[in-house]
C-alpha positions as a LaTeX table, in Angstrom:
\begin{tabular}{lrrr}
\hline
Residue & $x$ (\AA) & $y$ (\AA) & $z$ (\AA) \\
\hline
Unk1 & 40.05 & $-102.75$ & 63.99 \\
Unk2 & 38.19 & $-105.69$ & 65.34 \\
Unk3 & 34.07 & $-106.11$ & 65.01 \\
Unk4 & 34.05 & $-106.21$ & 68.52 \\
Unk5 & 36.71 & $-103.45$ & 69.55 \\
Unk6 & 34.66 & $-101.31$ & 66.84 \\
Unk7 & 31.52 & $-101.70$ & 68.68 \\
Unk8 & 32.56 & $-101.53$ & 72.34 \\
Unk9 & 34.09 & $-98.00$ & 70.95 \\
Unk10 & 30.55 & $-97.18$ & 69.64 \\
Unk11 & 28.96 & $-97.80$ & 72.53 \\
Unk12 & 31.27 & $-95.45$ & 74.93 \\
Unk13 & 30.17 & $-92.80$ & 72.32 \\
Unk14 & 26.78 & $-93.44$ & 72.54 \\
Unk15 & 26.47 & $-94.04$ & 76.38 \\
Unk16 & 28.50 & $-90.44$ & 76.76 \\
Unk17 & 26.58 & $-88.45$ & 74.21 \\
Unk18 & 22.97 & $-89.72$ & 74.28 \\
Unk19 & 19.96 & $-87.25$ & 72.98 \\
Unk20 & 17.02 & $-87.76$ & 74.78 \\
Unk21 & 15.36 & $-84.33$ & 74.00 \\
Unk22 & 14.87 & $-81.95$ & 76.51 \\
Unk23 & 12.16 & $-80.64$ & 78.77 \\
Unk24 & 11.80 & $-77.53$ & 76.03 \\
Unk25 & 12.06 & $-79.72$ & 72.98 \\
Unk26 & 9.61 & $-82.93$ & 72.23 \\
Unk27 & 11.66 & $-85.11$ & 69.66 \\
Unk28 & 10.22 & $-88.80$ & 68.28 \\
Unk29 & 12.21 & $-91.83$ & 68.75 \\
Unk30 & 13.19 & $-92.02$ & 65.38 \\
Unk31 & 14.64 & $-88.24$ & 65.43 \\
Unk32 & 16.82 & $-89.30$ & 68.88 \\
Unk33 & 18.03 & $-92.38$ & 66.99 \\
Unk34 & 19.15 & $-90.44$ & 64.34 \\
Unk35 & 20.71 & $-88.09$ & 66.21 \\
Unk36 & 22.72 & $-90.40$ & 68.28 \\
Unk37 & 23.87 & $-92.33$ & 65.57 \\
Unk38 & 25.64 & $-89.17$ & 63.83 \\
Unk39 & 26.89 & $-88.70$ & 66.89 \\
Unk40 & 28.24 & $-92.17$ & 66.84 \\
Unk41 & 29.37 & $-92.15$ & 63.28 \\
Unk42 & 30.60 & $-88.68$ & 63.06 \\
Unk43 & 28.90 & $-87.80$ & 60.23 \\
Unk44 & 26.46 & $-84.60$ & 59.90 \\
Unk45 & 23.14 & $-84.95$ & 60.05 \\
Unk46 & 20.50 & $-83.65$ & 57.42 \\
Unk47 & 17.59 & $-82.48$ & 58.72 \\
Unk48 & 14.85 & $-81.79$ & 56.13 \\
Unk49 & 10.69 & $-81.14$ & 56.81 \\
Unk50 & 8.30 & $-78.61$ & 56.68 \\
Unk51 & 8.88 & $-75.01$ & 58.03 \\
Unk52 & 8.08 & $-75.16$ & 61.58 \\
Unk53 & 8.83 & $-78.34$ & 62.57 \\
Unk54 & 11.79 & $-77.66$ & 64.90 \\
Unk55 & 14.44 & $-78.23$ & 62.54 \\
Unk56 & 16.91 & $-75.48$ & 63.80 \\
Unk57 & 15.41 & $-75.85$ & 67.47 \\
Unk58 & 17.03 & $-79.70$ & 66.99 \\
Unk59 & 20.48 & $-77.95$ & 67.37 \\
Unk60 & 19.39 & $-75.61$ & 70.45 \\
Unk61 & 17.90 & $-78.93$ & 71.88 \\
Unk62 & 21.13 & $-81.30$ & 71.46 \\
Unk63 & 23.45 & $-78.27$ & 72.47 \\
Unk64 & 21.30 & $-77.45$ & 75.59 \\
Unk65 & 21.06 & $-81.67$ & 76.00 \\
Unk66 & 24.96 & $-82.51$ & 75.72 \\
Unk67 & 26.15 & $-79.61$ & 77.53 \\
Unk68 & 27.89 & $-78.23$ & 74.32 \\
Unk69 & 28.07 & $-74.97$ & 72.93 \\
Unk70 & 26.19 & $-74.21$ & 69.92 \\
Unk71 & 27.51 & $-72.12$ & 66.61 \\
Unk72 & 24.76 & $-71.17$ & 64.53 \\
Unk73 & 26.00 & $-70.23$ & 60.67 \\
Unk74 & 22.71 & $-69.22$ & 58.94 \\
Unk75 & 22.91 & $-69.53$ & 55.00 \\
Unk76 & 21.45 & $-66.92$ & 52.96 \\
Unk77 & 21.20 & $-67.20$ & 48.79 \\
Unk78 & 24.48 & $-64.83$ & 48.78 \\
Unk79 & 27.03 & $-67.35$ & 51.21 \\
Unk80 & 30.36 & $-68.59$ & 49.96 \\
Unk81 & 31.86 & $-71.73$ & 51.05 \\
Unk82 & 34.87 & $-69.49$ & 51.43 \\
Unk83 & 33.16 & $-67.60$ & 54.36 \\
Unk84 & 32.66 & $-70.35$ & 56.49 \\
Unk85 & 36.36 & $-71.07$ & 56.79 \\
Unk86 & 37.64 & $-67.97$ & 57.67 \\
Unk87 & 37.87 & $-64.51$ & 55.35 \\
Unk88 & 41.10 & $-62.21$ & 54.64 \\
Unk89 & 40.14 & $-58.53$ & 55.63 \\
Unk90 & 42.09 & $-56.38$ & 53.40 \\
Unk91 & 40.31 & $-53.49$ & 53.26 \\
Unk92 & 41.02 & $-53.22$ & 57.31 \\
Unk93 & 44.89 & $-53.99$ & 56.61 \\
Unk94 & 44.53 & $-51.09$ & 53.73 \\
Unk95 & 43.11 & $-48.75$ & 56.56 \\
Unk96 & 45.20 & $-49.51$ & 59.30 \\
Unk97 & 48.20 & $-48.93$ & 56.87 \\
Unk98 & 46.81 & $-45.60$ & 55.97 \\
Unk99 & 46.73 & $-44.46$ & 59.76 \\
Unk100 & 50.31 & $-46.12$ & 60.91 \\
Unk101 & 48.97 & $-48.63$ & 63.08 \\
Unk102 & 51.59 & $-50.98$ & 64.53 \\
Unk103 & 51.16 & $-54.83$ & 63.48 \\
Unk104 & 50.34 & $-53.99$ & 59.94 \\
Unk105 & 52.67 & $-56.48$ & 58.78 \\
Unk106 & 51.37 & $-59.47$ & 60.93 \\
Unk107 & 48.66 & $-60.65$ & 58.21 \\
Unk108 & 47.17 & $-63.13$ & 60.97 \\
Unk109 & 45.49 & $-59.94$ & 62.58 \\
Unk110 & 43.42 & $-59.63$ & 59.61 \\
Unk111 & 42.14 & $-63.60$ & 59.34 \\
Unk112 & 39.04 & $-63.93$ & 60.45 \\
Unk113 & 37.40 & $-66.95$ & 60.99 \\
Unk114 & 33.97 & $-68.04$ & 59.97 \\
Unk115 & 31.64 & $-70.14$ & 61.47 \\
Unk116 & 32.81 & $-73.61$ & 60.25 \\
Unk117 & 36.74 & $-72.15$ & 61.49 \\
Unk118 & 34.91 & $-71.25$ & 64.65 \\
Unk119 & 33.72 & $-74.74$ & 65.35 \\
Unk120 & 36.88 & $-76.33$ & 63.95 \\
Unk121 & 39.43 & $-74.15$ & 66.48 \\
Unk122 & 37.03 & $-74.81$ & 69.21 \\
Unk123 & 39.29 & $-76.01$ & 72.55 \\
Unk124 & 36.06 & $-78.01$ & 73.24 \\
Unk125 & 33.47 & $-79.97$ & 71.03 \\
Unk126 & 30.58 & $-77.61$ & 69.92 \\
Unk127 & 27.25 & $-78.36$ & 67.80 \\
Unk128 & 27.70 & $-76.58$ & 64.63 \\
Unk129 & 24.02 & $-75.77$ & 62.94 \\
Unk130 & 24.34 & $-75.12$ & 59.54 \\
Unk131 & 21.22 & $-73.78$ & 59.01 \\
Unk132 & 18.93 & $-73.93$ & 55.53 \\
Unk133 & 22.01 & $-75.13$ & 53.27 \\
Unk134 & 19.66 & $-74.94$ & 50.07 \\
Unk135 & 19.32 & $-71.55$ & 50.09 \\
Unk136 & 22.93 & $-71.11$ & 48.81 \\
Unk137 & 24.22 & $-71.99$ & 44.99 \\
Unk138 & 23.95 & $-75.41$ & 43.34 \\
Unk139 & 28.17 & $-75.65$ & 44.37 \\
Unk140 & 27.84 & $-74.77$ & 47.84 \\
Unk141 & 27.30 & $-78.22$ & 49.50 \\
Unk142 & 30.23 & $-79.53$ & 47.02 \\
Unk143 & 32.37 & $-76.63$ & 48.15 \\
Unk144 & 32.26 & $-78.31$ & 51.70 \\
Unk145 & 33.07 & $-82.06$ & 50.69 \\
Unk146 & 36.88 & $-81.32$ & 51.67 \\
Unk147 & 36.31 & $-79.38$ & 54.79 \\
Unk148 & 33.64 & $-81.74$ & 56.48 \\
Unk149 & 35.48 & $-84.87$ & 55.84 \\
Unk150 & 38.79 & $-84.23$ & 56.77 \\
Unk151 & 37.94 & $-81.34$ & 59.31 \\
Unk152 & 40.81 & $-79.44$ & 58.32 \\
Unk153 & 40.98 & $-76.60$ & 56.17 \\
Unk154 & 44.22 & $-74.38$ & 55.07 \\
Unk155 & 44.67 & $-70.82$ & 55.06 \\
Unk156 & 47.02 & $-69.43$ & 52.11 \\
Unk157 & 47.69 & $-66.24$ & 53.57 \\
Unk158 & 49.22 & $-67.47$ & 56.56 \\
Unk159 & 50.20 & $-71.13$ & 55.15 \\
Unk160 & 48.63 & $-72.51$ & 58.36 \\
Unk161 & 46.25 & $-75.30$ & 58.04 \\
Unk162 & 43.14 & $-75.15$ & 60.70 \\
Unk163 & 42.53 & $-78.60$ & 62.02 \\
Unk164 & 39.52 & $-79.36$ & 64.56 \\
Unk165 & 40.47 & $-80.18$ & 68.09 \\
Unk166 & 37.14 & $-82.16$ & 68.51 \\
Unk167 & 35.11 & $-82.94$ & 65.53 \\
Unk168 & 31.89 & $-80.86$ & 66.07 \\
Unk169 & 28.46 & $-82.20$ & 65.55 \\
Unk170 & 27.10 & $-81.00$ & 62.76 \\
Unk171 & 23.59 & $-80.58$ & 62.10 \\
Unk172 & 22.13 & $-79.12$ & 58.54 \\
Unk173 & 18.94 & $-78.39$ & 57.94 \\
Unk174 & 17.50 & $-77.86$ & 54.61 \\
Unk175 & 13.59 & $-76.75$ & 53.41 \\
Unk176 & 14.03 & $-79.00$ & 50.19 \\
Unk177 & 14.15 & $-75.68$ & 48.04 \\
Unk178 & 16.76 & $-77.28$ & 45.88 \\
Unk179 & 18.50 & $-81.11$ & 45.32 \\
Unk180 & 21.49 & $-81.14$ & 47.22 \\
Unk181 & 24.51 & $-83.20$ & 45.14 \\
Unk182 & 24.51 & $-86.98$ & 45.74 \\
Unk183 & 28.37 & $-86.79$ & 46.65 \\
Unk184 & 26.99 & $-84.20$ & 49.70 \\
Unk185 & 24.15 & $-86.13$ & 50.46 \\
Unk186 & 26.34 & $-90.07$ & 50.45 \\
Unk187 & 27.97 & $-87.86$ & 53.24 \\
Unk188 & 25.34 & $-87.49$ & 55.73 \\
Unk189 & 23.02 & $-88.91$ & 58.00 \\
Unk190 & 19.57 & $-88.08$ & 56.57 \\
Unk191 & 16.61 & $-87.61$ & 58.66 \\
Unk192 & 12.89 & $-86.21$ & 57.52 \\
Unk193 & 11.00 & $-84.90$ & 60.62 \\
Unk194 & 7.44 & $-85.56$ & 60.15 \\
Unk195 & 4.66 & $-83.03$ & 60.79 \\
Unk196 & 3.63 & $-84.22$ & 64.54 \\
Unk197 & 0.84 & $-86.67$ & 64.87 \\
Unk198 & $-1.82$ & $-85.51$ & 67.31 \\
Unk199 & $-0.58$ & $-87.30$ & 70.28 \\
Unk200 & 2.69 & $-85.94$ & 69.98 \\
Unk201 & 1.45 & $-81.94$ & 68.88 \\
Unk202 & $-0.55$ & $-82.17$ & 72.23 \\
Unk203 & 2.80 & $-83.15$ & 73.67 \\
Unk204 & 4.92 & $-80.20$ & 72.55 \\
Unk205 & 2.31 & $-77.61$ & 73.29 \\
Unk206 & 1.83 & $-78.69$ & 76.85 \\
Unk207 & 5.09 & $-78.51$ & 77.26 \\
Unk208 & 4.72 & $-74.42$ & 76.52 \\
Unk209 & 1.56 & $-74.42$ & 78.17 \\
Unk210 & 1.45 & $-77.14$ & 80.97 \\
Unk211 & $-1.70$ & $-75.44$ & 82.42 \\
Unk212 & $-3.79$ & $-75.21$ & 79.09 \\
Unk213 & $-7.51$ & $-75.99$ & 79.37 \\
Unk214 & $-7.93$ & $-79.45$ & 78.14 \\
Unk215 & $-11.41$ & $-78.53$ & 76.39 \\
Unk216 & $-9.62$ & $-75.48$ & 74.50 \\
Unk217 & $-6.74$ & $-77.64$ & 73.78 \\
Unk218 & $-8.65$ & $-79.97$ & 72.25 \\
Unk219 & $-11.00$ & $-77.78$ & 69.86 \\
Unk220 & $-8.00$ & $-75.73$ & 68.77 \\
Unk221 & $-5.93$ & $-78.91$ & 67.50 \\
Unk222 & $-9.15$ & $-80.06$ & 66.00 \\
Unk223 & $-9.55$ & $-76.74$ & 64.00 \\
Unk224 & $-5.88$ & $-76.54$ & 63.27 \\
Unk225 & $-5.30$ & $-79.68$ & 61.93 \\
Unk226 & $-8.74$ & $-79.61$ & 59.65 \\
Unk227 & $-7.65$ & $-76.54$ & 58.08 \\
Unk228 & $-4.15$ & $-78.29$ & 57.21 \\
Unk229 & $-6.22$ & $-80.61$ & 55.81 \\
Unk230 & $-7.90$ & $-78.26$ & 53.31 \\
Unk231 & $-6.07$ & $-79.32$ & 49.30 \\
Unk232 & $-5.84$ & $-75.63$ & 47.96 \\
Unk233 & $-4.12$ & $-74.45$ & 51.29 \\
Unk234 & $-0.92$ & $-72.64$ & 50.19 \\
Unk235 & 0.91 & $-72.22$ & 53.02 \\
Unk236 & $-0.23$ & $-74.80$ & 55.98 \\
Unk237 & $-0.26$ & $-73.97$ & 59.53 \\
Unk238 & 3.27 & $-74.83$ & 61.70 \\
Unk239 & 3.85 & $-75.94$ & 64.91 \\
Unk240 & 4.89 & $-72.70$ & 66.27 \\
Unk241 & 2.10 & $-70.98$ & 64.80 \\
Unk242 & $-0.20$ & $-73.73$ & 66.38 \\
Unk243 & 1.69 & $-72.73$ & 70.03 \\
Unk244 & 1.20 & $-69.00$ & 69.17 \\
Unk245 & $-2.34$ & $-69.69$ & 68.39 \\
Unk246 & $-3.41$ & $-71.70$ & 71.87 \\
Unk247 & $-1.07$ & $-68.65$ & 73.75 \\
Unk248 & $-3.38$ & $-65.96$ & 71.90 \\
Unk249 & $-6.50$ & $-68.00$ & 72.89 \\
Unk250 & $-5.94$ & $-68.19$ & 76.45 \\
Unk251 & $-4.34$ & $-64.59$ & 76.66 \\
Unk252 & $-7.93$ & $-63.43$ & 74.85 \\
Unk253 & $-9.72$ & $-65.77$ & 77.68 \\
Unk254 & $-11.42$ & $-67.10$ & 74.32 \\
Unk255 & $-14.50$ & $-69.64$ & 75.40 \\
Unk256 & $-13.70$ & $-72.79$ & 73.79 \\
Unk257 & $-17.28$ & $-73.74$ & 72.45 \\
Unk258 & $-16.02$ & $-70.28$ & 70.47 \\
Unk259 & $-13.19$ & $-71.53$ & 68.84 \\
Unk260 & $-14.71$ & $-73.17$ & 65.66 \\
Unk261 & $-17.91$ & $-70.90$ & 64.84 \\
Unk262 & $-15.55$ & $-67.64$ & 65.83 \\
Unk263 & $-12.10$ & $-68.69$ & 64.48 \\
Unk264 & $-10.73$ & $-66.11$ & 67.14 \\
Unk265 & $-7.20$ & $-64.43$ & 66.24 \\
Unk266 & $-6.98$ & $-67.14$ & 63.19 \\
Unk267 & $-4.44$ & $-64.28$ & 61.66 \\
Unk268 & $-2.15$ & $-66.43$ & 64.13 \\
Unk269 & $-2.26$ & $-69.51$ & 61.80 \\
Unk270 & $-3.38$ & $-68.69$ & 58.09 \\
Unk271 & $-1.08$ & $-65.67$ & 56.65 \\
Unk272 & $-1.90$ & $-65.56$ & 53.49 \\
Unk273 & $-5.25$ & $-63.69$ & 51.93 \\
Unk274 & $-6.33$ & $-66.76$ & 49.49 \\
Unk275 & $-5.85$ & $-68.83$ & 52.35 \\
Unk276 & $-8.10$ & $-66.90$ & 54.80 \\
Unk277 & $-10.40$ & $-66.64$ & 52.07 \\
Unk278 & $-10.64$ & $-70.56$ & 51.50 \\
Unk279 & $-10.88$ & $-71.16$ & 55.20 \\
Unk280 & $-13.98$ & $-68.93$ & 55.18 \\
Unk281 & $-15.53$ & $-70.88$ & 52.50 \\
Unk282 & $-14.72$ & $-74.21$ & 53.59 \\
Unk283 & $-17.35$ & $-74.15$ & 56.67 \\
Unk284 & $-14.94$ & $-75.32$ & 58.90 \\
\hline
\end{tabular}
């Protein structure tokens, strides 16, 4: 293919499938680039940063944005590779034999597929999330090499091999809990969302709370983001904890010269005893 044919096809992608975030969700510049450009390339895209940054939201956001529907397959320390794809229920078959029921014989009543076989037999292009990848095993990311580059997978029972009608877009978020493989990782688009600057956090709660006080506002970032600042902090304050926070303030009608000396509801935003107990002693 020709440089130029190659990027007049780029651009038709782009200009039809453009994130631009969404009334609901506040994303940077840098996060809608990245976005786009997996979009463009075809390639997943790796979302890693802090808990609470809107990681997972990013799929609800592009879904909602591109008019797509959005399959969610949450990973939990226990998920196979295998159960993404699709998975043989013989136990079912064994049950239905038992009883006499007709269509025993037709094993393709018994395949079930999984998320990734969900997206993949889609009649239209979805948003696949797979969501917090490094909980699995050490193999699981490898397990997928096949699968996510070819977007095909084959079922032995049946002999049939699953192909995707439309490549989905495929975003994978991960809490850094383990190093994912460097053949998974060559694979991907890799973006880090940054904890929000102040200008942008003000953003993305008024966009929750439209009508918030400015002066309340204002003294509850102020407190949040100094206690995020403190070093022995264990677990620091998220952005949905900050949003819960400002909605429990102006639900309490909390005075806003209050905030600092009172720390009102601050249950909302530090969950852990230590950390209570060094937010007490820090004078904030």
């Amino acid at each position: 293919m020709k440089i130029n044919e190659f990027q007049e096809r780029n651009e038709v992608i782009m200009e039809n499938q453009q994130f631009q975030g969404t009334r609901e969700y506040v994303a940077s510049d840098e996060l809608m680039a990245s976005v786009n450009i997996a979009v463009a390339l075809k390639k997943p895209l790796l979302i890693k940063g802090e808990p609470g940054t809107g990681k997972t939201m990013l799929a609800e956001a592009v879904a909602k944005a591109l008019g797509k529907k959005l399959i969610i397959w949450n990973i939990k320390s226990t998920t196979k590779a295998q159960e993404g794809l699709y998975v043989y229920d013989t136990i079912q078959r064994l049950y239905d034999g038992q009883f006499g029921e007709e269509g025993v014989d037709d094993i393709a009543r018994y395949i079930k597929l999984g998320k990734l076989g969900e997206a993949f037999d889609s009649e239209e292009q979805v948003v696949l999330l797979i969501d917090e990848i490094d909980k699995a095993d050490l193999e699981f990311p490898n397990d997928l090499l096949w699968e996510l580059d070819q977007m095909e997978f084959y079922i032995n029972e049946t002999r049939r091999t699953v192909k995707a009608k439309h490549r989905p877009i495929v975003i994978i978020t991960s809490n850094a809990e383990k190093e994912l493989p460097d053949a998974f990782l060559r694979r991907c688009i890799f973006h880090y969302i940054d904890f929000p600057s102040k200008e942008l956090m003000e953003e993305i709660v008024k966009v929750h709370f439209p009508n918030v006080e400015e002066h309340l506002l204002k003294n509850a970032m102020e407190v949040f983001y100094d206690i995020r600042s403190i070093r022995d902090i264990r677990k620091k304050p998220s952005t949905s904890e900050l949003i819960d926070w400002v909605n429990a303030l102006q639900i309490g009608g909390i005075s806003a010269d209050t905030i600092r000396s009172a720390l009102p509801f601050v249950g909302v935003i530090v969950k852990k005893d230590e950390d209570m107990e060094i937010v007490k002693q820090s004078g904030i």
